[in-house]
């Protein structure tokens, strides 16, 4: 029916996982923090998904991590936080999830987005579809990359991808990543993927 065309994701449950938050800023460059760029981009992505009929849940929608307020020790908080994200994804019975992150390298030449996936056909198909779109938006020739080392991808037991939106260490990319326009473009690329 016509509604299928306007609501391609009707009935689908999607979990979005903006990396880091709170005391965990993620990658940063001076005052520029990964955690806020990925949250903004995730919120735009949520709007696109809602618009196409999906039910969308976010592991965080404010600047916080998922550990208890009074928990001491950064690495302990991080370990707790990442387990809570996995529990959250599983608890929502999601059809798929996307974790959003940013990269930073000492080599300032690196730029472009990249999707990572845990080995498996559905994961690979999702990551490759997202990567196709990211290649256009972020002007990169990178390929989607299979990895067994990312905890959230490995443990979620749900079709998913982790997307590195770009490199804060690259001056021109960093400048774009701070703009709403580019964050929306990235969100739209992931949405289309």
Tab-separated table of N, CA and C in Angstrom, residues 31-186:
chain	number	residue	atom	x	y	z
A	31	UNK	N	38.655	22.165	23.068
A	31	UNK	CA	37.323	22.215	23.661
A	31	UNK	C	36.294	21.375	22.896
A	32	UNK	N	36.715	20.841	21.763
A	32	UNK	CA	35.786	20.084	20.925
A	32	UNK	C	35.701	18.653	21.426
A	33	UNK	N	34.487	18.246	21.828
A	33	UNK	CA	34.313	16.926	22.419
A	33	UNK	C	33.504	16.002	21.511
A	34	UNK	N	33.991	14.783	21.413
A	34	UNK	CA	33.276	13.757	20.662
A	34	UNK	C	31.850	13.595	21.172
A	35	UNK	N	31.703	13.573	22.496
A	35	UNK	CA	30.406	13.202	23.070
A	35	UNK	C	29.266	14.101	22.612
A	36	UNK	N	29.521	15.404	22.445
A	36	UNK	CA	28.439	16.313	22.073
A	36	UNK	C	28.138	16.257	20.580
A	37	UNK	N	29.152	16.100	19.746
A	37	UNK	CA	28.933	15.988	18.304
A	37	UNK	C	28.132	14.725	17.994
A	38	UNK	N	28.500	13.611	18.642
A	38	UNK	CA	27.759	12.373	18.351
A	38	UNK	C	26.334	12.439	18.891
A	39	UNK	N	26.132	13.126	20.005
A	39	UNK	CA	24.762	13.234	20.524
A	39	UNK	C	23.892	14.050	19.569
A	40	UNK	N	24.394	15.194	19.126
A	40	UNK	CA	23.635	16.022	18.175
A	40	UNK	C	23.285	15.233	16.919
A	41	UNK	N	24.281	14.557	16.372
A	41	UNK	CA	24.079	13.798	15.135
A	41	UNK	C	23.049	12.699	15.351
A	42	UNK	N	23.109	12.053	16.510
A	42	UNK	CA	22.152	10.994	16.844
A	42	UNK	C	20.730	11.545	16.914
A	43	UNK	N	20.579	12.740	17.475
A	43	UNK	CA	19.244	13.335	17.592
A	43	UNK	C	18.661	13.637	16.209
A	44	UNK	N	19.498	14.079	15.267
A	44	UNK	CA	19.028	14.295	13.901
A	44	UNK	C	18.640	12.959	13.260
A	45	UNK	N	19.464	11.947	13.486
A	45	UNK	CA	19.197	10.623	12.937
A	45	UNK	C	17.879	10.079	13.486
A	46	UNK	N	17.660	10.301	14.770
A	46	UNK	CA	16.407	9.861	15.394
A	46	UNK	C	15.205	10.479	14.672
A	47	UNK	N	15.285	11.760	14.360
A	47	UNK	CA	14.185	12.437	13.665
A	47	UNK	C	13.913	11.811	12.299
A	48	UNK	N	14.972	11.516	11.547
A	48	UNK	CA	14.792	10.890	10.230
A	48	UNK	C	14.124	9.524	10.363
A	49	UNK	N	14.572	8.758	11.355
A	49	UNK	CA	14.018	7.409	11.544
A	49	UNK	C	12.557	7.462	11.989
A	50	UNK	N	12.258	8.374	12.915
A	50	UNK	CA	10.875	8.527	13.365
A	50	UNK	C	9.981	8.908	12.193
A	51	UNK	N	10.494	9.771	11.334
A	51	UNK	CA	9.745	10.225	10.174
A	51	UNK	C	9.402	9.105	9.213
A	52	UNK	N	10.181	8.027	9.247
A	52	UNK	CA	9.882	6.911	8.346
A	52	UNK	C	9.202	5.754	9.077
A	53	UNK	N	8.708	6.046	10.291
A	53	UNK	CA	7.859	5.069	10.971
A	53	UNK	C	8.525	4.169	11.996
A	54	UNK	N	9.839	4.315	12.174
A	54	UNK	CA	10.522	3.445	13.134
A	54	UNK	C	10.210	3.857	14.575
A	55	UNK	N	10.305	2.884	15.465
A	55	UNK	CA	10.291	3.164	16.900
A	55	UNK	C	11.757	3.296	17.297
A	56	UNK	N	12.120	4.421	17.913
A	56	UNK	CA	13.532	4.713	18.163
A	56	UNK	C	13.805	4.892	19.649
A	57	UNK	N	14.852	4.242	20.131
A	57	UNK	CA	15.274	4.392	21.527
A	57	UNK	C	16.738	4.803	21.560
A	58	UNK	N	17.093	5.710	22.463
A	58	UNK	CA	18.472	6.171	22.608
A	58	UNK	C	19.055	5.698	23.930
A	59	UNK	N	20.290	5.205	23.887
A	59	UNK	CA	20.939	4.786	25.132
A	59	UNK	C	21.186	5.989	26.042
A	60	UNK	N	21.369	7.153	25.437
A	60	UNK	CA	21.424	8.398	26.213
A	60	UNK	C	20.919	9.523	25.331
A	61	UNK	N	20.206	10.473	25.921
A	61	UNK	CA	19.768	11.618	25.120
A	61	UNK	C	20.205	12.920	25.769
A	62	UNK	N	21.056	12.804	26.781
A	62	UNK	CA	21.657	13.977	27.407
A	62	UNK	C	23.140	13.690	27.597
A	63	UNK	N	23.849	14.661	28.161
A	63	UNK	CA	25.286	14.507	28.361
A	63	UNK	C	25.563	13.736	29.647
A	64	UNK	N	25.437	12.414	29.564
A	64	UNK	CA	25.744	11.595	30.737
A	64	UNK	C	26.261	10.242	30.275
A	65	UNK	N	26.962	9.545	31.174
A	65	UNK	CA	27.270	8.160	30.869
A	65	UNK	C	26.223	7.304	31.590
A	66	UNK	N	26.312	5.985	31.461
A	66	UNK	CA	25.260	5.131	32.002
A	66	UNK	C	25.659	4.451	33.314
A	67	UNK	N	26.692	4.993	33.958
A	67	UNK	CA	27.102	4.442	35.248
A	67	UNK	C	26.418	5.221	36.379
A	68	UNK	N	26.277	4.587	37.563
A	68	UNK	CA	25.671	5.297	38.689
A	68	UNK	C	26.471	6.542	39.043
A	69	UNK	N	25.774	7.609	39.424
A	69	UNK	CA	26.417	8.899	39.716
A	69	UNK	C	27.621	8.781	40.641
A	70	UNK	N	27.487	7.956	41.667
A	70	UNK	CA	28.523	7.921	42.715
A	70	UNK	C	29.612	6.887	42.452
A	71	UNK	N	29.563	6.200	41.326
A	71	UNK	CA	30.577	5.179	41.053
A	71	UNK	C	31.932	5.829	40.810
A	72	UNK	N	32.932	5.369	41.563
A	72	UNK	CA	34.277	5.940	41.452
A	72	UNK	C	35.116	5.135	40.457
A	73	UNK	N	36.092	5.810	39.871
A	73	UNK	CA	37.045	5.106	39.005
A	73	UNK	C	36.591	5.137	37.558
A	74	UNK	N	37.382	5.800	36.727
A	74	UNK	CA	37.019	6.022	35.332
A	74	UNK	C	36.851	4.719	34.566
A	75	UNK	N	37.819	3.808	34.700
A	75	UNK	CA	37.753	2.573	33.910
A	75	UNK	C	36.606	1.682	34.392
A	76	UNK	N	36.327	1.750	35.689
A	76	UNK	CA	35.201	0.992	36.239
A	76	UNK	C	33.882	1.539	35.683
A	77	UNK	N	33.789	2.861	35.627
A	77	UNK	CA	32.589	3.507	35.066
A	77	UNK	C	32.404	3.107	33.605
A	78	UNK	N	33.515	3.147	32.851
A	78	UNK	CA	33.446	2.832	31.419
A	78	UNK	C	32.963	1.400	31.201
A	79	UNK	N	33.495	0.477	31.979
A	79	UNK	CA	33.116	-0.933	31.841
A	79	UNK	C	31.633	-1.121	32.168
A	80	UNK	N	31.184	-0.440	33.208
A	80	UNK	CA	29.778	-0.530	33.611
A	80	UNK	C	28.887	0.080	32.519
A	81	UNK	N	29.296	1.246	32.050
A	81	UNK	CA	28.551	1.985	31.034
A	81	UNK	C	28.329	1.139	29.776
A	82	UNK	N	29.380	0.474	29.311
A	82	UNK	CA	29.277	-0.268	28.057
A	82	UNK	C	28.385	-1.499	28.232
A	83	UNK	N	28.417	-2.112	29.414
A	83	UNK	CA	27.520	-3.254	29.678
A	83	UNK	C	26.069	-2.807	29.710
A	84	UNK	N	25.846	-1.630	30.290
A	84	UNK	CA	24.482	-1.096	30.348
A	84	UNK	C	23.954	-0.815	28.937
A	85	UNK	N	24.817	-0.363	28.042
A	85	UNK	CA	24.394	-0.094	26.663
A	85	UNK	C	23.955	-1.385	25.991
A	86	UNK	N	24.714	-2.453	26.210
A	86	UNK	CA	24.362	-3.752	25.641
A	86	UNK	C	23.023	-4.240	26.218
A	87	UNK	N	22.866	-4.118	27.534
A	87	UNK	CA	21.604	-4.517	28.166
A	87	UNK	C	20.437	-3.744	27.573
A	88	UNK	N	20.662	-2.456	27.350
A	88	UNK	CA	19.625	-1.573	26.822
A	88	UNK	C	19.188	-2.046	25.432
A	89	UNK	N	20.159	-2.316	24.574
A	89	UNK	CA	19.868	-2.775	23.208
A	89	UNK	C	19.071	-4.078	23.254
A	90	UNK	N	19.525	-5.010	24.087
A	90	UNK	CA	18.844	-6.299	24.190
A	90	UNK	C	17.437	-6.132	24.754
A	91	UNK	N	17.310	-5.239	25.734
A	91	UNK	CA	16.026	-5.042	26.403
A	91	UNK	C	14.961	-4.438	25.509
A	92	UNK	N	15.379	-3.725	24.471
A	92	UNK	CA	14.409	-3.085	23.578
A	92	UNK	C	13.981	-4.017	22.457
A	93	UNK	N	14.581	-5.218	22.419
A	93	UNK	CA	14.219	-6.158	21.369
A	93	UNK	C	14.374	-5.514	19.994
A	94	UNK	N	15.482	-4.841	19.804
A	94	UNK	CA	15.681	-4.015	18.608
A	94	UNK	C	15.881	-4.856	17.353
A	95	UNK	N	15.403	-4.327	16.226
A	95	UNK	CA	15.703	-4.936	14.933
A	95	UNK	C	17.137	-4.621	14.542
A	96	UNK	N	17.572	-3.412	14.882
A	96	UNK	CA	18.968	-3.072	14.665
A	96	UNK	C	19.386	-1.903	15.545
A	97	UNK	N	20.690	-1.751	15.667
A	97	UNK	CA	21.210	-0.616	16.437
A	97	UNK	C	22.392	-0.018	15.706
A	98	UNK	N	22.618	1.269	15.986
A	98	UNK	CA	23.791	1.949	15.437
A	98	UNK	C	24.447	2.730	16.564
A	99	UNK	N	25.736	2.490	16.794
A	99	UNK	CA	26.517	3.271	17.747
A	99	UNK	C	27.274	4.330	16.971
A	100	UNK	N	27.275	5.559	17.485
A	100	UNK	CA	27.950	6.654	16.792
A	100	UNK	C	29.156	7.140	17.593
A	101	UNK	N	30.273	7.272	16.905
A	101	UNK	CA	31.530	7.692	17.525
A	101	UNK	C	32.294	8.624	16.593
A	102	UNK	N	33.389	9.170	17.121
A	102	UNK	CA	34.324	9.938	16.300
A	102	UNK	C	35.721	9.383	16.529
A	103	UNK	N	36.567	9.605	15.562
A	103	UNK	CA	37.935	9.137	15.627
A	103	UNK	C	38.885	10.289	15.907
A	104	UNK	N	40.053	9.970	16.445
A	104	UNK	CA	41.108	10.963	16.562
A	104	UNK	C	42.437	10.238	16.461
A	105	UNK	N	43.345	10.770	15.662
A	105	UNK	CA	44.638	10.122	15.439
A	105	UNK	C	45.740	11.161	15.568
A	106	UNK	N	46.931	10.696	15.864
A	106	UNK	CA	48.049	11.636	15.887
A	106	UNK	C	48.351	12.120	14.468
A	107	UNK	N	48.131	11.245	13.489
A	107	UNK	CA	48.321	11.646	12.095
A	107	UNK	C	47.119	12.476	11.647
A	108	UNK	N	47.344	13.748	11.379
A	108	UNK	CA	46.243	14.664	11.106
A	108	UNK	C	45.703	14.554	9.679
A	109	UNK	N	46.340	13.711	8.862
A	109	UNK	CA	45.869	13.542	7.476
A	109	UNK	C	44.590	12.701	7.422
A	110	UNK	N	44.443	11.769	8.377
A	110	UNK	CA	43.313	10.851	8.338
A	110	UNK	C	41.993	11.591	8.352
A	111	UNK	N	41.064	11.183	7.465
A	111	UNK	CA	39.727	11.746	7.527
A	111	UNK	C	38.712	10.759	6.960
A	112	UNK	N	37.436	11.095	7.114
A	112	UNK	CA	36.387	10.263	6.534
A	112	UNK	C	35.703	9.364	7.545
A	113	UNK	N	34.524	8.922	7.169
A	113	UNK	CA	33.733	8.067	8.057
A	113	UNK	C	33.969	6.603	7.765
A	114	UNK	N	33.687	5.763	8.771
A	114	UNK	CA	33.845	4.323	8.570
A	114	UNK	C	32.876	3.559	9.465
A	115	UNK	N	32.248	2.549	8.875
A	115	UNK	CA	31.330	1.683	9.626
A	115	UNK	C	32.036	0.375	9.971
A	116	UNK	N	31.848	-0.072	11.209
A	116	UNK	CA	32.443	-1.315	11.690
A	116	UNK	C	31.327	-2.300	12.021
A	117	UNK	N	31.613	-3.585	11.839
A	117	UNK	CA	30.597	-4.590	12.163
A	117	UNK	C	31.244	-5.857	12.712
A	118	UNK	N	30.480	-6.569	13.525
A	118	UNK	CA	30.897	-7.873	14.019
A	118	UNK	C	30.565	-8.888	12.929
A	119	UNK	N	31.493	-9.834	12.630
A	119	UNK	CA	31.276	-10.764	11.525
A	119	UNK	C	29.880	-11.398	11.543
A	120	UNK	N	29.215	-11.372	10.408
A	120	UNK	CA	27.853	-11.902	10.283
A	120	UNK	C	27.187	-11.213	9.101
A	121	UNK	N	26.390	-11.947	8.348
A	121	UNK	CA	25.832	-11.424	7.097
A	121	UNK	C	25.000	-10.166	7.277
A	122	UNK	N	24.096	-10.176	8.269
A	122	UNK	CA	23.212	-9.018	8.460
A	122	UNK	C	24.011	-7.794	8.895
A	123	UNK	N	24.945	-8.018	9.804
A	123	UNK	CA	25.793	-6.911	10.271
A	123	UNK	C	26.592	-6.327	9.114
A	124	UNK	N	27.136	-7.221	8.300
A	124	UNK	CA	27.951	-6.790	7.169
A	124	UNK	C	27.111	-5.998	6.171
A	125	UNK	N	25.904	-6.480	5.886
A	125	UNK	CA	25.024	-5.791	4.934
A	125	UNK	C	24.682	-4.388	5.437
A	126	UNK	N	24.388	-4.275	6.737
A	126	UNK	CA	24.054	-2.970	7.319
A	126	UNK	C	25.248	-2.018	7.231
A	127	UNK	N	26.401	-2.490	7.681
A	127	UNK	CA	27.598	-1.641	7.701
A	127	UNK	C	27.986	-1.203	6.289
A	128	UNK	N	27.885	-2.114	5.333
A	128	UNK	CA	28.259	-1.774	3.950
A	128	UNK	C	27.291	-0.766	3.348
A	129	UNK	N	26.002	-0.898	3.694
A	129	UNK	CA	25.014	0.052	3.187
A	129	UNK	C	25.281	1.451	3.753
A	130	UNK	N	25.612	1.502	5.030
A	130	UNK	CA	25.930	2.801	5.660
A	130	UNK	C	27.221	3.359	5.062
A	131	UNK	N	28.206	2.492	4.891
A	131	UNK	CA	29.502	2.931	4.358
A	131	UNK	C	29.354	3.528	2.957
A	132	UNK	N	28.523	2.910	2.132
A	132	UNK	CA	28.267	3.440	0.783
A	132	UNK	C	27.892	4.910	0.842
A	133	UNK	N	26.973	5.236	1.753
A	133	UNK	CA	26.499	6.616	1.885
A	133	UNK	C	27.568	7.511	2.497
A	134	UNK	N	28.289	6.983	3.465
A	134	UNK	CA	29.336	7.775	4.124
A	134	UNK	C	30.450	8.139	3.152
A	135	UNK	N	30.697	7.257	2.209
A	135	UNK	CA	31.769	7.522	1.244
A	135	UNK	C	31.472	8.780	0.456
A	136	UNK	N	30.191	8.983	0.136
A	136	UNK	CA	29.802	10.192	-0.597
A	136	UNK	C	29.883	11.417	0.317
A	137	UNK	N	29.307	11.285	1.502
A	137	UNK	CA	29.222	12.433	2.408
A	137	UNK	C	30.576	12.858	2.947
A	138	UNK	N	31.400	11.878	3.336
A	138	UNK	CA	32.657	12.225	4.002
A	138	UNK	C	33.852	12.147	3.058
A	139	UNK	N	33.584	11.954	1.773
A	139	UNK	CA	34.656	11.930	0.773
A	139	UNK	C	35.785	10.993	1.168
A	140	UNK	N	35.435	9.729	1.340
A	140	UNK	CA	36.454	8.755	1.702
A	140	UNK	C	36.326	7.542	0.792
A	141	UNK	N	37.417	6.803	0.646
A	141	UNK	CA	37.304	5.558	-0.105
A	141	UNK	C	37.406	4.353	0.838
A	142	UNK	N	37.226	4.605	2.129
A	142	UNK	CA	37.272	3.491	3.088
A	142	UNK	C	36.167	2.481	2.861
A	143	UNK	N	36.431	1.282	3.306
A	143	UNK	CA	35.452	0.186	3.259
A	143	UNK	C	34.908	-0.063	4.671
A	144	UNK	N	33.718	-0.635	4.727
A	144	UNK	CA	33.207	-1.106	6.019
A	144	UNK	C	34.184	-2.158	6.537
A	145	UNK	N	34.374	-2.209	7.839
A	145	UNK	CA	35.435	-3.031	8.407
A	145	UNK	C	34.882	-4.009	9.442
A	146	UNK	N	35.258	-5.269	9.262
A	146	UNK	CA	34.822	-6.321	10.178
A	146	UNK	C	35.779	-6.415	11.366
A	147	UNK	N	35.240	-6.468	12.580
A	147	UNK	CA	36.080	-6.565	13.772
A	147	UNK	C	35.397	-7.377	14.854
A	148	UNK	N	36.186	-8.156	15.582
A	148	UNK	CA	35.630	-8.933	16.695
A	148	UNK	C	35.942	-8.274	18.026
A	149	UNK	N	36.558	-7.084	17.972
A	149	UNK	CA	37.083	-6.481	19.207
A	149	UNK	C	36.208	-5.405	19.820
A	150	UNK	N	35.082	-5.068	19.191
A	150	UNK	CA	34.255	-4.002	19.750
A	150	UNK	C	33.152	-4.629	20.593
A	151	UNK	N	33.221	-4.365	21.885
A	151	UNK	CA	32.356	-5.038	22.856
A	151	UNK	C	30.876	-4.935	22.514
A	152	UNK	N	30.427	-3.723	22.220
A	152	UNK	CA	28.992	-3.528	21.998
A	152	UNK	C	28.511	-4.294	20.760
A	153	UNK	N	29.330	-4.373	19.727
A	153	UNK	CA	28.949	-5.106	18.515
A	153	UNK	C	28.928	-6.606	18.774
A	154	UNK	N	29.875	-7.049	19.580
A	154	UNK	CA	30.039	-8.471	19.841
A	154	UNK	C	28.917	-8.998	20.734
A	155	UNK	N	28.557	-8.212	21.755
A	155	UNK	CA	27.664	-8.700	22.799
A	155	UNK	C	26.185	-8.416	22.580
A	156	UNK	N	25.885	-7.464	21.689
A	156	UNK	CA	24.483	-7.016	21.600
A	156	UNK	C	23.532	-8.099	21.084
A	157	UNK	N	24.059	-9.040	20.303
A	157	UNK	CA	23.239	-10.109	19.723
A	157	UNK	C	22.064	-9.531	18.933
A	158	UNK	N	22.317	-8.401	18.308
A	158	UNK	CA	21.328	-7.697	17.494
A	158	UNK	C	22.084	-7.193	16.281
A	159	UNK	N	21.439	-7.149	15.139
A	159	UNK	CA	22.085	-6.597	13.952
A	159	UNK	C	22.501	-5.160	14.243
A	160	UNK	N	23.768	-4.847	14.012
A	160	UNK	CA	24.205	-3.500	14.355
A	160	UNK	C	25.493	-3.100	13.673
A	161	UNK	N	25.777	-1.811	13.761
A	161	UNK	CA	27.022	-1.262	13.217
A	161	UNK	C	27.499	-0.159	14.141
A	162	UNK	N	28.794	0.038	14.175
A	162	UNK	CA	29.367	1.173	14.876
A	162	UNK	C	29.954	2.089	13.811
A	163	UNK	N	29.553	3.350	13.853
A	163	UNK	CA	29.984	4.298	12.831
A	163	UNK	C	30.897	5.350	13.438
A	164	UNK	N	32.105	5.441	12.876
A	164	UNK	CA	33.002	6.542	13.207
A	164	UNK	C	32.695	7.635	12.190
A	165	UNK	N	32.165	8.753	12.668
A	165	UNK	CA	31.666	9.795	11.765
A	165	UNK	C	32.782	10.579	11.083
A	166	UNK	N	33.969	10.527	11.644
A	166	UNK	CA	35.074	11.295	11.079
A	166	UNK	C	36.160	11.497	12.108
A	167	UNK	N	37.155	12.284	11.735
A	167	UNK	CA	38.330	12.478	12.580
A	167	UNK	C	38.392	13.897	13.132
A	168	UNK	N	38.350	14.002	14.461
A	168	UNK	CA	38.524	15.313	15.082
A	168	UNK	C	39.943	15.823	14.891
A	169	UNK	N	40.864	14.909	14.603
A	169	UNK	CA	42.272	15.289	14.454
A	169	UNK	C	42.551	15.935	13.100
A	170	UNK	N	41.605	15.861	12.171
A	170	UNK	CA	41.781	16.479	10.861
A	170	UNK	C	41.102	17.849	10.874
A	171	UNK	N	41.880	18.895	10.624
A	171	UNK	CA	41.381	20.266	10.793
A	171	UNK	C	40.137	20.575	9.968
A	172	UNK	N	40.156	20.219	8.687
A	172	UNK	CA	39.008	20.574	7.844
A	172	UNK	C	37.782	19.754	8.232
A	173	UNK	N	38.002	18.497	8.586
A	173	UNK	CA	36.867	17.664	8.985
A	173	UNK	C	36.303	18.119	10.332
A	174	UNK	N	37.191	18.484	11.233
A	174	UNK	CA	36.762	18.954	12.563
A	174	UNK	C	35.849	20.173	12.428
A	175	UNK	N	36.259	21.084	11.562
A	175	UNK	CA	35.476	22.290	11.338
A	175	UNK	C	34.061	21.942	10.856
A	176	UNK	N	33.974	20.983	9.926
A	176	UNK	CA	32.666	20.574	9.405
A	176	UNK	C	31.848	19.853	10.479
A	177	UNK	N	32.519	18.999	11.249
A	177	UNK	CA	31.818	18.209	12.269
A	177	UNK	C	31.121	19.083	13.314
A	178	UNK	N	31.597	20.300	13.457
A	178	UNK	CA	31.003	21.223	14.425
A	178	UNK	C	29.757	21.923	13.889
A	179	UNK	N	29.478	21.762	12.599
A	179	UNK	CA	28.342	22.480	12.030
A	179	UNK	C	27.090	21.612	12.012
A	180	UNK	N	25.956	22.242	12.240
A	180	UNK	CA	24.680	21.522	12.217
A	180	UNK	C	24.435	20.904	10.843
A	181	UNK	N	24.759	21.647	9.791
A	181	UNK	CA	24.529	21.142	8.433
A	181	UNK	C	25.220	19.804	8.203
A	182	UNK	N	26.482	19.735	8.603
A	182	UNK	CA	27.241	18.518	8.355
A	182	UNK	C	26.749	17.381	9.253
A	183	UNK	N	26.403	17.709	10.498
A	183	UNK	CA	25.853	16.693	11.402
A	183	UNK	C	24.563	16.115	10.819
A	184	UNK	N	23.739	16.983	10.244
A	184	UNK	CA	22.503	16.512	9.607
A	184	UNK	C	22.804	15.646	8.383
A	185	UNK	N	23.800	16.050	7.607
A	185	UNK	CA	24.196	15.260	6.429
A	185	UNK	C	24.642	13.859	6.832
A	186	UNK	N	25.456	13.816	7.878
A	186	UNK	CA	25.938	12.522	8.369
A	186	UNK	C	24.766	11.670	8.839
